[in-house]
PDB file of C-alpha atoms in Angstrom:
ATOM      1  CA  MET N   1     107.933-185.175  64.742  1.00  0.00           C
ATOM      2  CA  ILE N   2     109.864-183.205  62.238  1.00  0.00           C
ATOM      3  CA  ARG N   3     111.933-186.285  61.272  1.00  0.00           C
ATOM      4  CA  LYS N   4     108.723-188.347  60.945  1.00  0.00           C
ATOM      5  CA  LYS N   5     107.365-185.593  58.642  1.00  0.00           C
ATOM      6  CA  VAL N   6     104.231-185.023  60.739  1.00  0.00           C
ATOM      7  CA  HIS N   7     102.398-182.048  59.319  1.00  0.00           C
ATOM      8  CA  PRO N   8     101.695-179.303  61.935  1.00  0.00           C
ATOM      9  CA  ASN N   9      98.011-179.232  60.986  1.00  0.00           C
ATOM     10  CA  ALA N  10      97.865-182.961  61.876  1.00  0.00           C
ATOM     11  CA  ILE N  11      99.242-182.054  65.337  1.00  0.00           C
ATOM     12  CA  THR N  12      96.649-179.230  65.607  1.00  0.00           C
ATOM     13  CA  THR N  13      93.889-181.662  64.681  1.00  0.00           C
ATOM     14  CA  SER N  14      94.964-184.360  67.102  1.00  0.00           C
ATOM     15  CA  GLY N  15      95.226-181.787  69.905  1.00  0.00           C
ATOM     16  CA  PHE N  16      91.729-180.641  69.115  1.00  0.00           C
ATOM     17  CA  LEU N  17      90.404-184.215  69.231  1.00  0.00           C
ATOM     18  CA  VAL N  18      92.130-184.789  72.578  1.00  0.00           C
ATOM     19  CA  THR N  19      90.518-181.637  73.923  1.00  0.00           C
ATOM     20  CA  VAL N  20      87.065-182.722  72.664  1.00  0.00           C
ATOM     21  CA  VAL N  21      87.595-185.945  74.653  1.00  0.00           C
ATOM     22  CA  ALA N  22      88.565-183.885  77.688  1.00  0.00           C
ATOM     23  CA  GLY N  23      85.259-181.954  77.456  1.00  0.00           C
ATOM     24  CA  TYR N  24      83.399-185.283  77.330  1.00  0.00           C
ATOM     25  CA  PHE N  25      85.198-186.485  80.438  1.00  0.00           C
ATOM     26  CA  TYR N  26      84.252-183.317  82.313  1.00  0.00           C
ATOM     27  CA  GLY N  27      80.679-183.953  81.282  1.00  0.00           C
ATOM     28  CA  ILE N  28      80.656-187.498  82.702  1.00  0.00           C
ATOM     29  CA  ASP N  29      82.280-186.479  86.032  1.00  0.00           C
ATOM     30  CA  HIS N  30      85.798-187.737  85.358  1.00  0.00           C
ATOM     31  CA  VAL N  31      87.541-184.517  86.280  1.00  0.00           C
ATOM     32  CA  ARG N  32      91.078-185.853  86.838  1.00  0.00           C
ATOM     33  CA  THR N  33      91.070-187.588  83.446  1.00  0.00           C
ATOM     34  CA  ALA N  34      89.725-184.460  81.822  1.00  0.00           C
ATOM     35  CA  GLY N  35      92.503-182.405  83.439  1.00  0.00           C
ATOM     36  CA  ALA N  36      95.220-184.761  82.063  1.00  0.00           C
ATOM     37  CA  LEU N  37      93.650-184.493  78.604  1.00  0.00           C
ATOM     38  CA  VAL N  38      93.447-180.708  78.805  1.00  0.00           C
ATOM     39  CA  LEU N  39      97.228-180.662  79.449  1.00  0.00           C
ATOM     40  CA  LEU N  40      97.888-183.161  76.668  1.00  0.00           C
ATOM     41  CA  GLY N  41      95.791-181.121  74.257  1.00  0.00           C
ATOM     42  CA  GLY N  42      97.651-177.984  75.348  1.00  0.00           C
ATOM     43  CA  ALA N  43     100.958-179.690  74.698  1.00  0.00           C
ATOM     44  CA  HIS N  44      99.856-180.367  71.090  1.00  0.00           C
ATOM     45  CA  ASP N  45      99.194-176.622  70.809  1.00  0.00           C
ATOM     46  CA  ILE N  46     102.779-175.901  71.748  1.00  0.00           C
ATOM     47  CA  PHE N  47     104.253-178.471  69.383  1.00  0.00           C
ATOM     48  CA  ASP N  48     102.215-177.617  66.277  1.00  0.00           C
ATOM     49  CA  GLY N  49     103.687-174.091  66.051  1.00  0.00           C
ATOM     50  CA  ARG N  50     107.213-175.329  66.719  1.00  0.00           C
ATOM     51  CA  VAL N  51     106.995-178.043  64.147  1.00  0.00           C
ATOM     52  CA  ALA N  52     105.582-175.543  61.634  1.00  0.00           C
ATOM     53  CA  ARG N  53     108.492-173.138  62.263  1.00  0.00           C
ATOM     54  CA  LEU N  54     111.267-175.749  62.302  1.00  0.00           C
ATOM     55  CA  SER N  55     109.998-177.615  59.242  1.00  0.00           C
ATOM     56  CA  GLY N  56     109.331-174.489  57.217  1.00  0.00           C
ATOM     57  CA  LEU N  57     105.650-175.334  56.972  1.00  0.00           C
ATOM     58  CA  GLN N  58     104.272-172.157  58.514  1.00  0.00           C
ATOM     59  CA  SER N  59     101.273-170.868  56.598  1.00  0.00           C
ATOM     60  CA  LYS N  60      98.477-168.361  56.933  1.00  0.00           C
ATOM     61  CA  PHE N  61      96.018-171.213  56.807  1.00  0.00           C
ATOM     62  CA  GLY N  62      97.821-173.124  59.531  1.00  0.00           C
ATOM     63  CA  ALA N  63      97.788-170.044  61.790  1.00  0.00           C
ATOM     64  CA  PHE N  64      94.108-169.538  61.046  1.00  0.00           C
ATOM     65  CA  TYR N  65      93.270-173.252  61.506  1.00  0.00           C
ATOM     66  CA  ASP N  66      95.151-173.397  64.829  1.00  0.00           C
ATOM     67  CA  SER N  67      93.404-170.327  66.152  1.00  0.00           C
ATOM     68  CA  VAL N  68      89.893-171.481  65.158  1.00  0.00           C
ATOM     69  CA  LEU N  69      90.378-174.979  66.635  1.00  0.00           C
ATOM     70  CA  ASP N  70      91.764-173.350  69.844  1.00  0.00           C
ATOM     71  CA  ARG N  71      88.531-171.379  70.240  1.00  0.00           C
ATOM     72  CA  ILE N  72      86.355-174.444  69.508  1.00  0.00           C
ATOM     73  CA  SER N  73      88.431-176.440  72.003  1.00  0.00           C
ATOM     74  CA  GLU N  74      87.777-173.870  74.699  1.00  0.00           C
ATOM     75  CA  VAL N  75      84.052-173.875  74.002  1.00  0.00           C
ATOM     76  CA  VAL N  76      84.002-177.731  74.181  1.00  0.00           C
ATOM     77  CA  ILE N  77      85.795-177.648  77.560  1.00  0.00           C
ATOM     78  CA  TYR N  78      83.375-175.025  78.914  1.00  0.00           C
ATOM     79  CA  ILE N  79      80.387-177.050  77.638  1.00  0.00           C
ATOM     80  CA  GLY N  80      81.807-180.115  79.362  1.00  0.00           C
ATOM     81  CA  LEU N  81      82.140-178.087  82.603  1.00  0.00           C
ATOM     82  CA  ILE N  82      78.549-176.878  82.241  1.00  0.00           C
ATOM     83  CA  SER N  83      77.463-180.463  81.791  1.00  0.00           C
ATOM     84  CA  LEU N  84      79.347-181.423  84.971  1.00  0.00           C
ATOM     85  CA  TYR N  85      77.537-178.870  87.117  1.00  0.00           C
ATOM     86  CA  ASN N  86      74.227-179.464  85.300  1.00  0.00           C
ATOM     87  CA  GLN N  87      74.074-183.079  86.428  1.00  0.00           C
ATOM     88  CA  TYR N  88      73.989-182.141  90.091  1.00  0.00           C
ATOM     89  CA  GLU N  89      71.078-180.917  92.172  1.00  0.00           C
ATOM     90  CA  MET N  90      70.131-177.448  90.959  1.00  0.00           C
ATOM     91  CA  THR N  91      71.157-175.620  94.084  1.00  0.00           C
ATOM     92  CA  LEU N  92      71.800-171.915  93.979  1.00  0.00           C
ATOM     93  CA  PHE N  93      75.556-172.691  94.041  1.00  0.00           C
ATOM     94  CA  ASN N  94      75.442-175.026  91.037  1.00  0.00           C
ATOM     95  CA  ILE N  95      73.275-172.677  89.052  1.00  0.00           C
ATOM     96  CA  GLY N  96      75.726-169.903  89.926  1.00  0.00           C
ATOM     97  CA  MET N  97      78.628-172.042  88.747  1.00  0.00           C
ATOM     98  CA  ILE N  98      76.928-172.582  85.371  1.00  0.00           C
ATOM     99  CA  TYR N  99      76.677-168.825  85.027  1.00  0.00           C
ATOM    100  CA  MET N 100      80.342-168.489  86.070  1.00  0.00           C
ATOM    101  CA  ILE N 101      81.325-170.973  83.369  1.00  0.00           C
ATOM    102  CA  ALA N 102      79.363-168.966  80.824  1.00  0.00           C
ATOM    103  CA  LEU N 103      81.120-165.799  81.905  1.00  0.00           C
ATOM    104  CA  ALA N 104      84.513-167.511  81.777  1.00  0.00           C
ATOM    105  CA  MET N 105      83.747-168.774  78.267  1.00  0.00           C
ATOM    106  CA  ALA N 106      82.740-165.312  77.142  1.00  0.00           C
ATOM    107  CA  GLY N 107      85.854-163.780  78.669  1.00  0.00           C
ATOM    108  CA  SER N 108      88.102-166.370  77.133  1.00  0.00           C
ATOM    109  CA  LEU N 109      86.654-165.801  73.677  1.00  0.00           C
ATOM    110  CA  MET N 110      86.852-162.050  74.103  1.00  0.00           C
ATOM    111  CA  ILE N 111      90.583-162.231  75.049  1.00  0.00           C
ATOM    112  CA  SER N 112      91.237-163.879  71.661  1.00  0.00           C
ATOM    113  CA  TYR N 113      88.846-161.602  69.733  1.00  0.00           C
ATOM    114  CA  THR N 114      90.259-158.383  71.146  1.00  0.00           C
ATOM    115  CA  ARG N 115      93.820-159.457  70.189  1.00  0.00           C
ATOM    116  CA  ALA N 116      92.745-160.574  66.714  1.00  0.00           C
ATOM    117  CA  LYS N 117      90.807-157.370  66.114  1.00  0.00           C
ATOM    118  CA  ALA N 118      93.719-155.244  67.336  1.00  0.00           C
ATOM    119  CA  GLU N 119      96.052-157.123  64.955  1.00  0.00           C
ATOM    120  CA  VAL N 120      93.697-156.326  62.047  1.00  0.00           C
ATOM    121  CA  LEU N 121      94.101-152.671  63.014  1.00  0.00           C
ATOM    122  CA  GLY N 122      97.892-153.075  63.029  1.00  0.00           C
ATOM    123  CA  LEU N 123      98.315-153.214  66.800  1.00  0.00           C
ATOM    124  CA  GLU N 124      99.899-155.995  68.827  1.00  0.00           C
ATOM    125  CA  CYS N 125      97.762-156.311  71.931  1.00  0.00           C
ATOM    126  CA  THR N 126      98.999-159.021  74.305  1.00  0.00           C
ATOM    127  CA  VAL N 127      98.380-157.249  77.675  1.00  0.00           C
ATOM    128  CA  GLY N 128      96.603-158.881  80.556  1.00  0.00           C
ATOM    129  CA  LEU N 129      96.417-162.155  82.450  1.00  0.00           C
ATOM    130  CA  MET N 130      94.729-165.422  81.633  1.00  0.00           C
ATOM    131  CA  GLN N 131      95.823-165.952  78.062  1.00  0.00           C
ATOM    132  CA  ARG N 132      95.169-169.431  76.732  1.00  0.00           C
ATOM    133  CA  ALA N 133      98.358-171.021  78.051  1.00  0.00           C
ATOM    134  CA  GLU N 134      97.598-169.875  81.613  1.00  0.00           C
ATOM    135  CA  ARG N 135      94.029-171.145  81.365  1.00  0.00           C
ATOM    136  CA  VAL N 136      95.133-174.538  80.030  1.00  0.00           C
ATOM    137  CA  VAL N 137      97.767-175.001  82.773  1.00  0.00           C
ATOM    138  CA  LEU N 138      95.546-173.799  85.615  1.00  0.00           C
ATOM    139  CA  LEU N 139      92.471-175.817  84.610  1.00  0.00           C
ATOM    140  CA  GLY N 140      94.492-178.890  83.580  1.00  0.00           C
ATOM    141  CA  LEU N 141      96.669-179.067  86.688  1.00  0.00           C
ATOM    142  CA  GLY N 142      93.880-178.085  89.034  1.00  0.00           C
ATOM    143  CA  SER N 143      91.590-180.786  87.606  1.00  0.00           C
ATOM    144  CA  LEU N 144      94.323-183.404  87.511  1.00  0.00           C
ATOM    145  CA  MET N 145      95.586-182.757  91.047  1.00  0.00           C
ATOM    146  CA  PHE N 146      92.354-182.100  92.882  1.00  0.00           C
ATOM    147  CA  GLY N 147      89.511-183.534  90.790  1.00  0.00           C
ATOM    148  CA  LEU N 148      86.408-182.943  92.778  1.00  0.00           C
ATOM    149  CA  SER N 149      88.143-183.078  96.157  1.00  0.00           C
ATOM    150  CA  TRP N 150      86.804-180.810  98.885  1.00  0.00           C
ATOM    151  CA  ASN N 151      83.355-180.947  97.262  1.00  0.00           C
ATOM    152  CA  GLY N 152      84.817-179.570  94.052  1.00  0.00           C
ATOM    153  CA  PHE N 153      86.062-176.378  95.758  1.00  0.00           C
ATOM    154  CA  VAL N 154      89.335-176.148  93.811  1.00  0.00           C
ATOM    155  CA  LEU N 155      87.593-176.607  90.440  1.00  0.00           C
ATOM    156  CA  SER N 156      84.891-174.127  91.363  1.00  0.00           C
ATOM    157  CA  ALA N 157      87.540-171.597  92.504  1.00  0.00           C
ATOM    158  CA  ILE N 158      89.419-171.980  89.206  1.00  0.00           C
ATOM    159  CA  ILE N 159      86.188-171.329  87.290  1.00  0.00           C
ATOM    160  CA  VAL N 160      85.421-168.186  89.321  1.00  0.00           C
ATOM    161  CA  VAL N 161      88.986-166.962  88.742  1.00  0.00           C
ATOM    162  CA  PHE N 162      88.534-167.511  85.037  1.00  0.00           C
ATOM    163  CA  ALA N 163      85.166-165.743  85.040  1.00  0.00           C
ATOM    164  CA  VAL N 164      86.706-162.671  86.701  1.00  0.00           C
ATOM    165  CA  LEU N 165      90.203-162.532  85.163  1.00  0.00           C
ATOM    166  CA  THR N 166      89.290-163.339  81.605  1.00  0.00           C
ATOM    167  CA  ASN N 167      86.790-160.563  81.503  1.00  0.00           C
ATOM    168  CA  LEU N 168      89.147-158.144  83.228  1.00  0.00           C
ATOM    169  CA  THR N 169      91.768-159.037  80.678  1.00  0.00           C
ATOM    170  CA  ALA N 170      89.335-158.374  77.819  1.00  0.00           C
ATOM    171  CA  ILE N 171      88.505-155.016  79.379  1.00  0.00           C
ATOM    172  CA  ARG N 172      92.162-154.219  79.866  1.00  0.00           C
ATOM    173  CA  ARG N 173      92.761-154.926  76.177  1.00  0.00           C
ATOM    174  CA  ILE N 174      89.906-152.603  75.176  1.00  0.00           C
ATOM    175  CA  VAL N 175      91.448-149.832  77.300  1.00  0.00           C
ATOM    176  CA  TRP N 176      94.913-150.538  75.869  1.00  0.00           C
ATOM    177  CA  VAL N 177      93.595-150.318  72.277  1.00  0.00           C
ATOM    178  CA  HIS N 178      91.693-147.162  73.172  1.00  0.00           C
ATOM    179  CA  LYS N 179      94.916-145.529  74.411  1.00  0.00           C
ATOM    180  CA  ALA N 180      96.861-146.732  71.374  1.00  0.00           C
ATOM    181  CA  ALA N 181      94.256-145.970  68.669  1.00  0.00           C
ATOM    182  CA  ALA N 182      91.706-143.414  69.851  1.00  0.00           C
ATOM    183  CA  GLY N 183      91.514-140.637  67.269  1.00  0.00           C
ATOM    184  CA  VAL N 184      93.652-142.509  64.733  1.00  0.00           C
ATOM    185  CA  PRO N 185      91.673-142.618  61.461  1.00  0.00           C
ATOM    186  CA  LEU N 186      91.173-145.908  59.628  1.00  0.00           C
ATOM    187  CA  ASP N 187      93.218-146.279  56.493  1.00  0.00           C
ATOM    188  CA  SER N 188      91.052-145.823  53.415  1.00  0.00           C
TER     189      SER N 188
END
């Protein structure tokens, strides 16, 4: 990609578009295809940063752009998952799964927000499980390998794990920042 002079922001954009298509495939009940696309979109996210570093094209805008599209990508995936469960009979289980997806989405966004806010305060906060790479691999592989096998048990279990661990990670980061920064005055 470096030899072909592909700009890292083009890789970021194409990865984002792949992830949007993944969200669509979740929404139309093609879980295995969606899983493959989640992994492909995640691979783009690895390569864009490497290409930027190796080609000397790192920029503040590129880092910002990558981060923003990562968040939008996550929201699109979660909306696709909500659409998946929303098309089924509204049993207590399926309604519960929609709430679990909403909790997982909130936790995923809070993981990123707590890290970004800590960085603004001059702290590097990377503690906790379920960072984006782990979420991409778990959801992508789980969807690709199991689809809706066993009445969707594997996918549902992954979503519940996300709902719990993403929020615990966000809480852990809050506690970490509290320990590192409580009582430290803001710079004027």
